[in-house]
Amino acid sequence: VASAGWGDSGAHKLDYAYWFGLFRVPLFTSEKRDHAHFCEDWHIWSAYVLIGLVVLHLVAALYHRVIKRDRVVARMVTGEAK
């Protein structure tokens, strides 16, 4: 996700290379609009996939906690064996 956003930022006229004004991030892409659109699309779709995986993980954790009551979440947090 981050590398696609980084690639997209290099194709814009605005200078996105300064990271919150703290330091300059080197850009590795040209100003070609085709490449920028590809990186932007890849950035957006991979962010949606990442959000979907986080939601799926949370649903699975709630399933084990509420429905199965098998203490999987507690074992992950505390590290204790069965």
mmCIF file of N, CA and C in Angstrom:
data_model
loop_
_atom_site.group_PDB
_atom_site.id
_atom_site.type_symbol
_atom_site.label_atom_id
_atom_site.label_comp_id
_atom_site.label_asym_id
_atom_site.label_seq_id
_atom_site.Cartn_x
_atom_site.Cartn_y
_atom_site.Cartn_z
ATOM 1 N N VAL A 1 0.834 -1.177 0.000
ATOM 2 C CA VAL A 1 0.000 0.000 0.000
ATOM 3 C C VAL A 1 0.884 1.247 0.000
ATOM 4 N N ALA A 2 1.851 1.254 0.881
ATOM 5 C CA ALA A 2 2.694 2.443 1.020
ATOM 6 C C ALA A 2 3.551 2.681 -0.216
ATOM 7 N N SER A 3 4.097 1.627 -0.801
ATOM 8 C CA SER A 3 4.967 1.825 -1.967
ATOM 9 C C SER A 3 4.179 2.305 -3.180
ATOM 10 N N ALA A 4 2.921 1.864 -3.313
ATOM 11 C CA ALA A 4 2.090 2.356 -4.415
ATOM 12 C C ALA A 4 1.759 3.834 -4.220
ATOM 13 N N GLY A 5 1.489 4.238 -2.993
ATOM 14 C CA GLY A 5 1.263 5.656 -2.719
ATOM 15 C C GLY A 5 2.506 6.479 -2.944
ATOM 16 N N TRP A 6 3.637 5.921 -2.599
ATOM 17 C CA TRP A 6 4.918 6.593 -2.826
ATOM 18 C C TRP A 6 5.158 6.755 -4.321
ATOM 19 N N GLY A 7 4.862 5.727 -5.096
ATOM 20 C CA GLY A 7 5.017 5.812 -6.544
ATOM 21 C C GLY A 7 4.061 6.812 -7.163
ATOM 22 N N ASP A 8 2.855 6.896 -6.628
ATOM 23 C CA ASP A 8 1.870 7.845 -7.134
ATOM 24 C C ASP A 8 2.283 9.278 -6.824
ATOM 25 N N SER A 9 2.873 9.514 -5.669
ATOM 26 C CA SER A 9 3.226 10.883 -5.289
ATOM 27 C C SER A 9 4.334 11.457 -6.164
ATOM 28 N N GLY A 10 5.164 10.617 -6.753
ATOM 29 C CA GLY A 10 6.239 11.117 -7.602
ATOM 30 C C GLY A 10 5.764 11.648 -8.935
ATOM 31 N N ALA A 11 4.531 11.304 -9.333
ATOM 32 C CA ALA A 11 4.032 11.718 -10.638
ATOM 33 C C ALA A 11 3.220 13.011 -10.582
ATOM 34 N N HIS A 12 3.106 13.612 -9.444
ATOM 35 C CA HIS A 12 2.340 14.841 -9.308
ATOM 36 C C HIS A 12 3.250 16.055 -9.371
ATOM 37 N N LYS A 13 2.691 17.150 -9.805
ATOM 38 C CA LYS A 13 3.458 18.393 -9.896
ATOM 39 C C LYS A 13 3.766 18.962 -8.516
ATOM 40 N N LEU A 14 2.847 18.774 -7.586
ATOM 41 C CA LEU A 14 3.107 19.243 -6.222
ATOM 42 C C LEU A 14 4.227 18.410 -5.614
ATOM 43 N N ASP A 15 5.006 19.022 -4.778
ATOM 44 C CA ASP A 15 6.134 18.329 -4.173
ATOM 45 C C ASP A 15 5.676 17.630 -2.894
ATOM 46 N N TYR A 16 5.416 16.330 -3.017
ATOM 47 C CA TYR A 16 5.028 15.531 -1.861
ATOM 48 C C TYR A 16 6.227 14.853 -1.212
ATOM 49 N N ALA A 17 7.412 15.244 -1.585
ATOM 50 C CA ALA A 17 8.614 14.565 -1.120
ATOM 51 C C ALA A 17 8.978 14.926 0.316
ATOM 52 N N TYR A 18 8.488 16.054 0.803
ATOM 53 C CA TYR A 18 8.787 16.422 2.192
ATOM 54 C C TYR A 18 7.801 15.738 3.115
ATOM 55 N N TRP A 19 8.323 14.847 3.935
ATOM 56 C CA TRP A 19 7.497 14.041 4.824
ATOM 57 C C TRP A 19 7.160 14.832 6.064
ATOM 58 N N PHE A 20 5.967 15.417 6.098
ATOM 59 C CA PHE A 20 5.474 16.244 7.201
ATOM 60 C C PHE A 20 6.446 17.360 7.566
ATOM 61 N N GLY A 21 7.232 17.806 6.599
ATOM 62 C CA GLY A 21 8.168 18.881 6.836
ATOM 63 C C GLY A 21 9.395 18.477 7.635
ATOM 64 N N LEU A 22 9.550 17.186 7.926
ATOM 65 C CA LEU A 22 10.673 16.731 8.745
ATOM 66 C C LEU A 22 11.909 16.386 7.917
ATOM 67 N N PHE A 23 11.710 15.644 6.839
ATOM 68 C CA PHE A 23 12.828 15.282 5.969
ATOM 69 C C PHE A 23 12.302 14.989 4.572
ATOM 70 N N ARG A 24 13.206 14.933 3.609
ATOM 71 C CA ARG A 24 12.840 14.743 2.209
ATOM 72 C C ARG A 24 12.940 13.256 1.858
ATOM 73 N N VAL A 25 11.882 12.745 1.256
ATOM 74 C CA VAL A 25 11.839 11.357 0.813
ATOM 75 C C VAL A 25 12.187 11.325 -0.673
ATOM 76 N N PRO A 26 13.144 10.523 -1.093
ATOM 77 C CA PRO A 26 13.474 10.474 -2.524
ATOM 78 C C PRO A 26 12.338 9.845 -3.329
ATOM 79 N N LEU A 27 12.057 10.418 -4.486
ATOM 80 C CA LEU A 27 11.009 9.905 -5.362
ATOM 81 C C LEU A 27 11.629 8.985 -6.405
ATOM 82 N N PHE A 28 10.953 7.899 -6.711
ATOM 83 C CA PHE A 28 11.511 6.927 -7.644
ATOM 84 C C PHE A 28 10.710 6.805 -8.929
ATOM 85 N N THR A 29 9.745 7.684 -9.152
ATOM 86 C CA THR A 29 8.946 7.611 -10.374
ATOM 87 C C THR A 29 9.097 8.886 -11.186
ATOM 88 N N SER A 30 8.681 8.790 -12.434
ATOM 89 C CA SER A 30 8.702 9.956 -13.317
ATOM 90 C C SER A 30 7.356 10.658 -13.238
ATOM 91 N N GLU A 31 7.186 11.666 -14.056
ATOM 92 C CA GLU A 31 5.928 12.412 -14.078
ATOM 93 C C GLU A 31 4.965 11.883 -15.132
ATOM 94 N N LYS A 32 5.109 10.643 -15.541
ATOM 95 C CA LYS A 32 4.204 10.065 -16.540
ATOM 96 C C LYS A 32 2.842 9.811 -15.903
ATOM 97 N N ARG A 33 1.797 10.321 -16.533
ATOM 98 C CA ARG A 33 0.453 10.200 -15.981
ATOM 99 C C ARG A 33 -0.057 8.756 -16.008
ATOM 100 N N ASP A 34 0.337 7.967 -17.020
ATOM 101 C CA ASP A 34 -0.106 6.577 -17.070
ATOM 102 C C ASP A 34 0.394 5.807 -15.856
ATOM 103 N N HIS A 35 1.640 6.022 -15.524
ATOM 104 C CA HIS A 35 2.214 5.358 -14.351
ATOM 105 C C HIS A 35 1.557 5.861 -13.077
ATOM 106 N N ALA A 36 1.248 7.138 -13.029
ATOM 107 C CA ALA A 36 0.600 7.700 -11.843
ATOM 108 C C ALA A 36 -0.775 7.090 -11.637
ATOM 109 N N HIS A 37 -1.536 6.932 -12.710
ATOM 110 C CA HIS A 37 -2.870 6.331 -12.595
ATOM 111 C C HIS A 37 -2.769 4.867 -12.151
ATOM 112 N N PHE A 38 -1.791 4.151 -12.676
ATOM 113 C CA PHE A 38 -1.591 2.766 -12.266
ATOM 114 C C PHE A 38 -1.261 2.686 -10.785
ATOM 115 N N CYS A 39 -0.330 3.515 -10.323
ATOM 116 C CA CYS A 39 0.053 3.506 -8.906
ATOM 117 C C CYS A 39 -1.102 3.941 -8.017
ATOM 118 N N GLU A 40 -1.865 4.918 -8.472
ATOM 119 C CA GLU A 40 -3.001 5.384 -7.682
ATOM 120 C C GLU A 40 -4.052 4.296 -7.546
ATOM 121 N N ASP A 41 -4.381 3.616 -8.663
ATOM 122 C CA ASP A 41 -5.355 2.523 -8.611
ATOM 123 C C ASP A 41 -4.861 1.392 -7.715
ATOM 124 N N TRP A 42 -3.591 1.027 -7.860
ATOM 125 C CA TRP A 42 -3.013 -0.030 -7.040
ATOM 126 C C TRP A 42 -3.035 0.364 -5.555
ATOM 127 N N HIS A 43 -2.743 1.616 -5.275
ATOM 128 C CA HIS A 43 -2.737 2.120 -3.905
ATOM 129 C C HIS A 43 -4.132 2.016 -3.288
ATOM 130 N N ILE A 44 -5.137 2.442 -4.015
ATOM 131 C CA ILE A 44 -6.505 2.447 -3.497
ATOM 132 C C ILE A 44 -7.011 1.023 -3.293
ATOM 133 N N TRP A 45 -6.851 0.159 -4.293
ATOM 134 C CA TRP A 45 -7.366 -1.206 -4.177
ATOM 135 C C TRP A 45 -6.627 -2.016 -3.120
ATOM 136 N N SER A 46 -5.338 -1.833 -3.002
ATOM 137 C CA SER A 46 -4.618 -2.579 -1.971
ATOM 138 C C SER A 46 -4.985 -2.075 -0.569
ATOM 139 N N ALA A 47 -5.315 -0.801 -0.441
ATOM 140 C CA ALA A 47 -5.791 -0.282 0.846
ATOM 141 C C ALA A 47 -7.133 -0.917 1.205
ATOM 142 N N TYR A 48 -8.032 -1.055 0.218
ATOM 143 C CA TYR A 48 -9.313 -1.715 0.473
ATOM 144 C C TYR A 48 -9.114 -3.174 0.880
ATOM 145 N N VAL A 49 -8.186 -3.859 0.232
ATOM 146 C CA VAL A 49 -7.905 -5.252 0.592
ATOM 147 C C VAL A 49 -7.362 -5.334 2.010
ATOM 148 N N LEU A 50 -6.461 -4.430 2.357
ATOM 149 C CA LEU A 50 -5.904 -4.415 3.701
ATOM 150 C C LEU A 50 -6.988 -4.152 4.753
ATOM 151 N N ILE A 51 -7.858 -3.203 4.491
ATOM 152 C CA ILE A 51 -8.961 -2.916 5.415
ATOM 153 C C ILE A 51 -9.873 -4.133 5.538
ATOM 154 N N GLY A 52 -10.150 -4.799 4.422
ATOM 155 C CA GLY A 52 -10.975 -6.008 4.443
ATOM 156 C C GLY A 52 -10.354 -7.112 5.274
ATOM 157 N N LEU A 53 -9.043 -7.284 5.175
ATOM 158 C CA LEU A 53 -8.367 -8.307 5.968
ATOM 159 C C LEU A 53 -8.397 -7.988 7.455
ATOM 160 N N VAL A 54 -8.273 -6.720 7.801
ATOM 161 C CA VAL A 54 -8.358 -6.320 9.213
ATOM 162 C C VAL A 54 -9.763 -6.592 9.749
ATOM 163 N N VAL A 55 -10.787 -6.246 8.971
ATOM 164 C CA VAL A 55 -12.168 -6.493 9.394
ATOM 165 C C VAL A 55 -12.415 -7.989 9.531
ATOM 166 N N LEU A 56 -11.941 -8.784 8.577
ATOM 167 C CA LEU A 56 -12.094 -10.236 8.646
ATOM 168 C C LEU A 56 -11.419 -10.797 9.901
ATOM 169 N N HIS A 57 -10.256 -10.286 10.235
ATOM 170 C CA HIS A 57 -9.544 -10.729 11.429
ATOM 171 C C HIS A 57 -10.330 -10.392 12.698
ATOM 172 N N LEU A 58 -10.886 -9.186 12.744
ATOM 173 C CA LEU A 58 -11.686 -8.797 13.910
ATOM 174 C C LEU A 58 -12.949 -9.643 14.039
ATOM 175 N N VAL A 59 -13.601 -9.936 12.917
ATOM 176 C CA VAL A 59 -14.792 -10.790 12.948
ATOM 177 C C VAL A 59 -14.433 -12.190 13.432
ATOM 178 N N ALA A 60 -13.312 -12.730 12.964
ATOM 179 C CA ALA A 60 -12.886 -14.056 13.413
ATOM 180 C C ALA A 60 -12.569 -14.057 14.904
ATOM 181 N N ALA A 61 -11.940 -13.010 15.408
ATOM 182 C CA ALA A 61 -11.644 -12.926 16.831
ATOM 183 C C ALA A 61 -12.935 -12.846 17.647
ATOM 184 N N LEU A 62 -13.898 -12.054 17.183
ATOM 185 C CA LEU A 62 -15.184 -11.982 17.880
ATOM 186 C C LEU A 62 -15.931 -13.306 17.820
ATOM 187 N N TYR A 63 -15.845 -14.010 16.718
ATOM 188 C CA TYR A 63 -16.473 -15.327 16.579
ATOM 189 C C TYR A 63 -15.906 -16.293 17.619
ATOM 190 N N HIS A 64 -14.601 -16.305 17.773
ATOM 191 C CA HIS A 64 -13.992 -17.198 18.751
ATOM 192 C C HIS A 64 -14.298 -16.761 20.182
ATOM 193 N N ARG A 65 -14.431 -15.481 20.405
ATOM 194 C CA ARG A 65 -14.688 -14.977 21.762
ATOM 195 C C ARG A 65 -16.141 -15.152 22.161
ATOM 196 N N VAL A 66 -17.079 -14.827 21.263
ATOM 197 C CA VAL A 66 -18.490 -14.778 21.627
ATOM 198 C C VAL A 66 -19.213 -16.096 21.335
ATOM 199 N N ILE A 67 -18.987 -16.685 20.170
ATOM 200 C CA ILE A 67 -19.765 -17.853 19.762
ATOM 201 C C ILE A 67 -19.108 -19.159 20.227
ATOM 202 N N LYS A 68 -17.844 -19.362 19.889
ATOM 203 C CA LYS A 68 -17.184 -20.617 20.255
ATOM 204 C C LYS A 68 -16.711 -20.653 21.702
ATOM 205 N N ARG A 69 -16.403 -19.506 22.267
ATOM 206 C CA ARG A 69 -15.922 -19.389 23.655
ATOM 207 C C ARG A 69 -14.761 -20.354 23.929
ATOM 208 N N ASP A 70 -13.807 -20.399 22.999
ATOM 209 C CA ASP A 70 -12.699 -21.340 23.147
ATOM 210 C C ASP A 70 -11.414 -20.675 23.642
ATOM 211 N N ARG A 71 -11.489 -19.469 24.118
ATOM 212 C CA ARG A 71 -10.382 -18.735 24.746
ATOM 213 C C ARG A 71 -9.175 -18.558 23.824
ATOM 214 N N VAL A 72 -9.380 -18.548 22.521
ATOM 215 C CA VAL A 72 -8.275 -18.330 21.589
ATOM 216 C C VAL A 72 -7.706 -16.931 21.763
ATOM 217 N N VAL A 73 -8.579 -15.950 21.896
ATOM 218 C CA VAL A 73 -8.126 -14.569 22.039
ATOM 219 C C VAL A 73 -7.337 -14.405 23.343
ATOM 220 N N ALA A 74 -7.823 -15.002 24.421
ATOM 221 C CA ALA A 74 -7.120 -14.908 25.697
ATOM 222 C C ALA A 74 -5.748 -15.579 25.603
ATOM 223 N N ARG A 75 -5.678 -16.706 24.924
ATOM 224 C CA ARG A 75 -4.393 -17.386 24.776
ATOM 225 C C ARG A 75 -3.425 -16.567 23.930
ATOM 226 N N MET A 76 -3.941 -15.859 22.922
ATOM 227 C CA MET A 76 -3.070 -15.017 22.103
ATOM 228 C C MET A 76 -2.536 -13.837 22.908
ATOM 229 N N VAL A 77 -3.366 -13.278 23.766
ATOM 230 C CA VAL A 77 -2.948 -12.111 24.547
ATOM 231 C C VAL A 77 -1.980 -12.498 25.650
ATOM 232 N N THR A 78 -2.316 -13.550 26.398
ATOM 233 C CA THR A 78 -1.495 -13.919 27.542
ATOM 234 C C THR A 78 -0.336 -14.859 27.188
ATOM 235 N N GLY A 79 -0.482 -15.617 26.111
ATOM 236 C CA GLY A 79 0.558 -16.547 25.712
ATOM 237 C C GLY A 79 0.534 -17.862 26.454
ATOM 238 N N GLU A 80 -0.515 -18.092 27.205
ATOM 239 C CA GLU A 80 -0.607 -19.344 27.976
ATOM 240 C C GLU A 80 -1.042 -20.504 27.080
ATOM 241 N N ALA A 81 -0.628 -21.699 27.427
ATOM 242 C CA ALA A 81 -1.036 -22.889 26.693
ATOM 243 C C ALA A 81 -2.406 -23.351 27.173
ATOM 244 N N LYS A 82 -2.975 -24.335 26.497
ATOM 245 C CA LYS A 82 -4.292 -24.853 26.879
ATOM 246 C C LYS A 82 -4.273 -25.390 28.230
#
